[in-house]
Coordinates of C-alpha atoms in Angstrom, one line a residue:
I944 CA 268.0 285.3 85.2
A945 CA 265.7 284.2 88.0
A946 CA 267.6 281.0 88.5
E947 CA 271.1 282.5 88.4
P948 CA 272.2 284.5 91.4
R949 CA 275.3 285.8 89.5
V950 CA 273.2 287.6 86.9
C951 CA 272.0 291.2 87.6
R952 CA 268.2 291.5 88.2
H953 CA 267.9 294.1 85.5
L954 CA 266.7 294.2 81.9
H955 CA 267.2 296.8 79.2
L956 CA 264.1 296.4 77.0
P957 CA 264.0 299.1 74.3
V958 CA 260.4 300.2 73.6
Q959 CA 260.9 303.4 71.6
C960 CA 257.5 304.8 72.4
G961 CA 254.2 304.1 74.1
S962 CA 251.9 304.5 71.0
N963 CA 250.9 301.5 68.9
R964 CA 250.3 303.8 66.0
I965 CA 253.9 305.2 66.1
L966 CA 255.4 301.7 66.8
A967 CA 253.7 300.6 63.5
R968 CA 255.2 303.7 61.7
M969 CA 258.6 302.7 63.1
N970 CA 258.1 299.2 61.7
R971 CA 258.3 297.6 65.1
R972 CA 256.7 294.2 65.2
Y973 CA 255.2 294.4 68.7
T974 CA 252.5 296.4 70.5
V975 CA 252.5 298.2 73.8
E976 CA 250.3 295.5 75.2
Q977 CA 252.8 292.7 74.2
Y978 CA 255.6 294.8 75.7
L979 CA 253.7 295.1 79.0
E980 CA 253.0 291.4 79.0
L981 CA 256.8 290.8 78.9
I982 CA 257.4 293.3 81.7
D983 CA 254.7 291.6 83.8
Y984 CA 256.2 288.1 83.1
A985 CA 259.7 289.3 84.1
R986 CA 258.3 290.8 87.4
Q987 CA 256.6 287.5 88.2
K988 CA 259.7 285.5 87.6
I989 CA 262.3 287.9 89.1
P990 CA 261.2 289.8 92.2
G991 CA 262.8 293.2 92.5
I992 CA 263.8 293.4 88.9
T993 CA 264.4 296.8 87.4
F994 CA 264.1 298.0 83.8
S995 CA 265.7 300.5 81.5
S996 CA 264.6 301.4 78.0
D997 CA 265.1 303.6 75.0
I998 CA 262.5 306.3 74.1
I999 CA 262.4 308.4 71.0
V1000 CA 260.5 311.7 71.2
G1001 CA 259.1 313.4 68.1
F1002 CA 259.2 310.6 65.6
P1003 CA 257.5 311.8 62.4
G1004 CA 253.7 312.0 62.8
E1005 CA 253.9 311.8 66.6
T1006 CA 250.9 313.7 68.1
E1007 CA 250.4 315.0 71.6
E1008 CA 248.1 312.0 72.2
D1009 CA 250.9 309.6 71.0
F1010 CA 253.3 311.3 73.4
A1011 CA 250.8 311.1 76.3
Q1012 CA 250.7 307.4 75.7
T1013 CA 254.5 307.2 76.0
L1014 CA 254.3 309.1 79.3
E1015 CA 251.6 306.6 80.5
L1016 CA 253.8 303.7 79.5
V1017 CA 256.8 305.2 81.4
Q1018 CA 254.6 305.7 84.4
K1019 CA 253.2 302.1 84.3
V1020 CA 256.6 300.4 83.9
G1021 CA 258.5 302.7 86.3
Y1022 CA 261.9 302.5 84.7
A1023 CA 265.0 302.8 86.8
Q1024 CA 266.7 304.4 83.9
L1025 CA 265.8 305.8 80.4
F1026 CA 268.0 306.5 77.4
T1027 CA 266.1 309.3 75.6
F1028 CA 266.5 310.8 72.2
I1029 CA 264.8 313.4 70.1
Y1030 CA 264.1 312.0 66.7
S1031 CA 266.6 313.1 64.0
R1032 CA 266.3 312.3 60.3
R1033 CA 268.8 309.7 59.0
S1034 CA 269.1 309.4 55.3
G1035 CA 268.4 306.1 53.8
T1036 CA 265.8 305.2 56.4
R1037 CA 262.0 304.9 55.8
A1038 CA 261.4 307.5 58.4
A1039 CA 263.5 310.0 56.5
E1040 CA 260.9 309.9 53.8
M1041 CA 258.1 310.7 56.2
E1042 CA 256.7 314.2 56.7
D1043 CA 258.0 315.6 60.0
I1044 CA 255.8 318.7 60.9
T1045 CA 256.4 318.8 64.6
P1046 CA 258.6 321.9 65.4
R1047 CA 261.9 321.2 67.2
R1048 CA 260.7 323.5 70.1
E1049 CA 257.7 321.2 70.7
K1050 CA 259.9 318.0 70.6
T1051 CA 262.2 319.7 73.1
E1052 CA 259.3 320.5 75.4
R1053 CA 258.1 316.9 75.2
M1054 CA 261.5 315.7 76.1
A1055 CA 261.6 318.0 79.2
R1056 CA 258.3 316.5 80.3
L1057 CA 259.5 313.0 79.8
L1058 CA 262.7 313.6 81.7
A1059 CA 260.8 315.3 84.6
L1060 CA 258.6 312.2 84.9
Q1061 CA 261.6 309.9 84.7
D1062 CA 263.4 311.9 87.4
K1063 CA 260.4 311.4 89.8
I1064 CA 260.3 307.7 89.1
A1065 CA 264.0 307.2 89.5
C1066 CA 264.1 309.1 92.8
S1067 CA 261.2 307.1 94.1
I1068 CA 263.0 303.8 93.2
A1069 CA 266.2 305.1 94.9
A1070 CA 264.3 306.4 97.9
A1071 CA 262.9 302.9 98.6
H1072 CA 266.5 301.7 99.3
V1073 CA 267.4 304.5 101.7
G1074 CA 268.3 303.1 105.1
Q1075 CA 268.7 299.6 103.8
A1076 CA 271.8 297.5 104.0
C1077 CA 272.4 296.3 100.4
E1078 CA 275.2 294.2 98.9
V1079 CA 277.0 296.1 96.1
L1080 CA 279.8 295.3 93.7
V1081 CA 282.2 298.1 94.3
E1082 CA 283.2 299.5 90.9
G1083 CA 285.3 302.6 91.7
F1084 CA 285.4 306.1 93.0
G1085 CA 282.2 308.0 93.4
R1086 CA 281.4 311.6 92.5
Q1087 CA 281.8 312.9 96.1
E1088 CA 285.2 313.2 97.7
K1089 CA 286.4 310.0 99.5
A1090 CA 283.4 308.1 98.2
L1091 CA 283.2 304.8 96.3
C1092 CA 280.3 303.6 94.1
G1093 CA 279.0 300.2 93.3
R1094 CA 276.0 298.5 91.8
L1095 CA 273.3 296.6 93.6
D1096 CA 272.0 293.3 92.1
N1097 CA 269.3 295.2 90.3
N1098 CA 271.7 297.6 88.6
L1099 CA 271.0 300.6 90.9
V1100 CA 274.1 302.6 91.8
A1101 CA 275.0 303.4 95.4
E1102 CA 277.6 305.8 96.6
F1103 CA 279.2 305.4 100.0
A1104 CA 282.2 306.1 102.2
A1105 CA 284.8 303.3 102.1
G1106 CA 288.4 302.7 101.4
E1107 CA 289.7 302.0 97.9
E1108 CA 290.7 298.5 98.9
W1109 CA 287.0 297.6 98.4
I1110 CA 287.2 298.3 94.6
G1111 CA 286.5 295.1 92.7
R1112 CA 284.9 293.4 95.8
Y1113 CA 281.4 293.1 97.3
A1114 CA 280.5 295.3 100.2
R1115 CA 277.4 295.6 102.3

């Protein structure tokens, strides 16, 4: 990625949670420390890289301490985007056999806390680009009337005023 200018400076690295104890229960073969080493390596090799990830809240056996470790990981990495899920039992999986004593209300409250943190981080990342001229690949119409949207080379989305003739091209 670092050597190829045509490749987006963004990685989606699913982590699932920030607790080594829960990662082991999920049968993941990595630790939080190994994951963070990979993040650090990518940042050294690819300046300005952004990350996205998947987080599961409320996996069977998750304690408040486990969840706090997930929040700490999210803060450390500073994801541009998260894909978040509240654990749901799936028959035929090892997790379906595990006791799940955390009430849905508590899982929902944890999810709200995670999303609030992620919103702050994403806003901070976006705010760092305000006022800068950035090259974007124009993808289509934006959410606002007479606006287009496109992606920066780190996968962040920008919305701006321009004519539809820019769709499919690069703009600054």
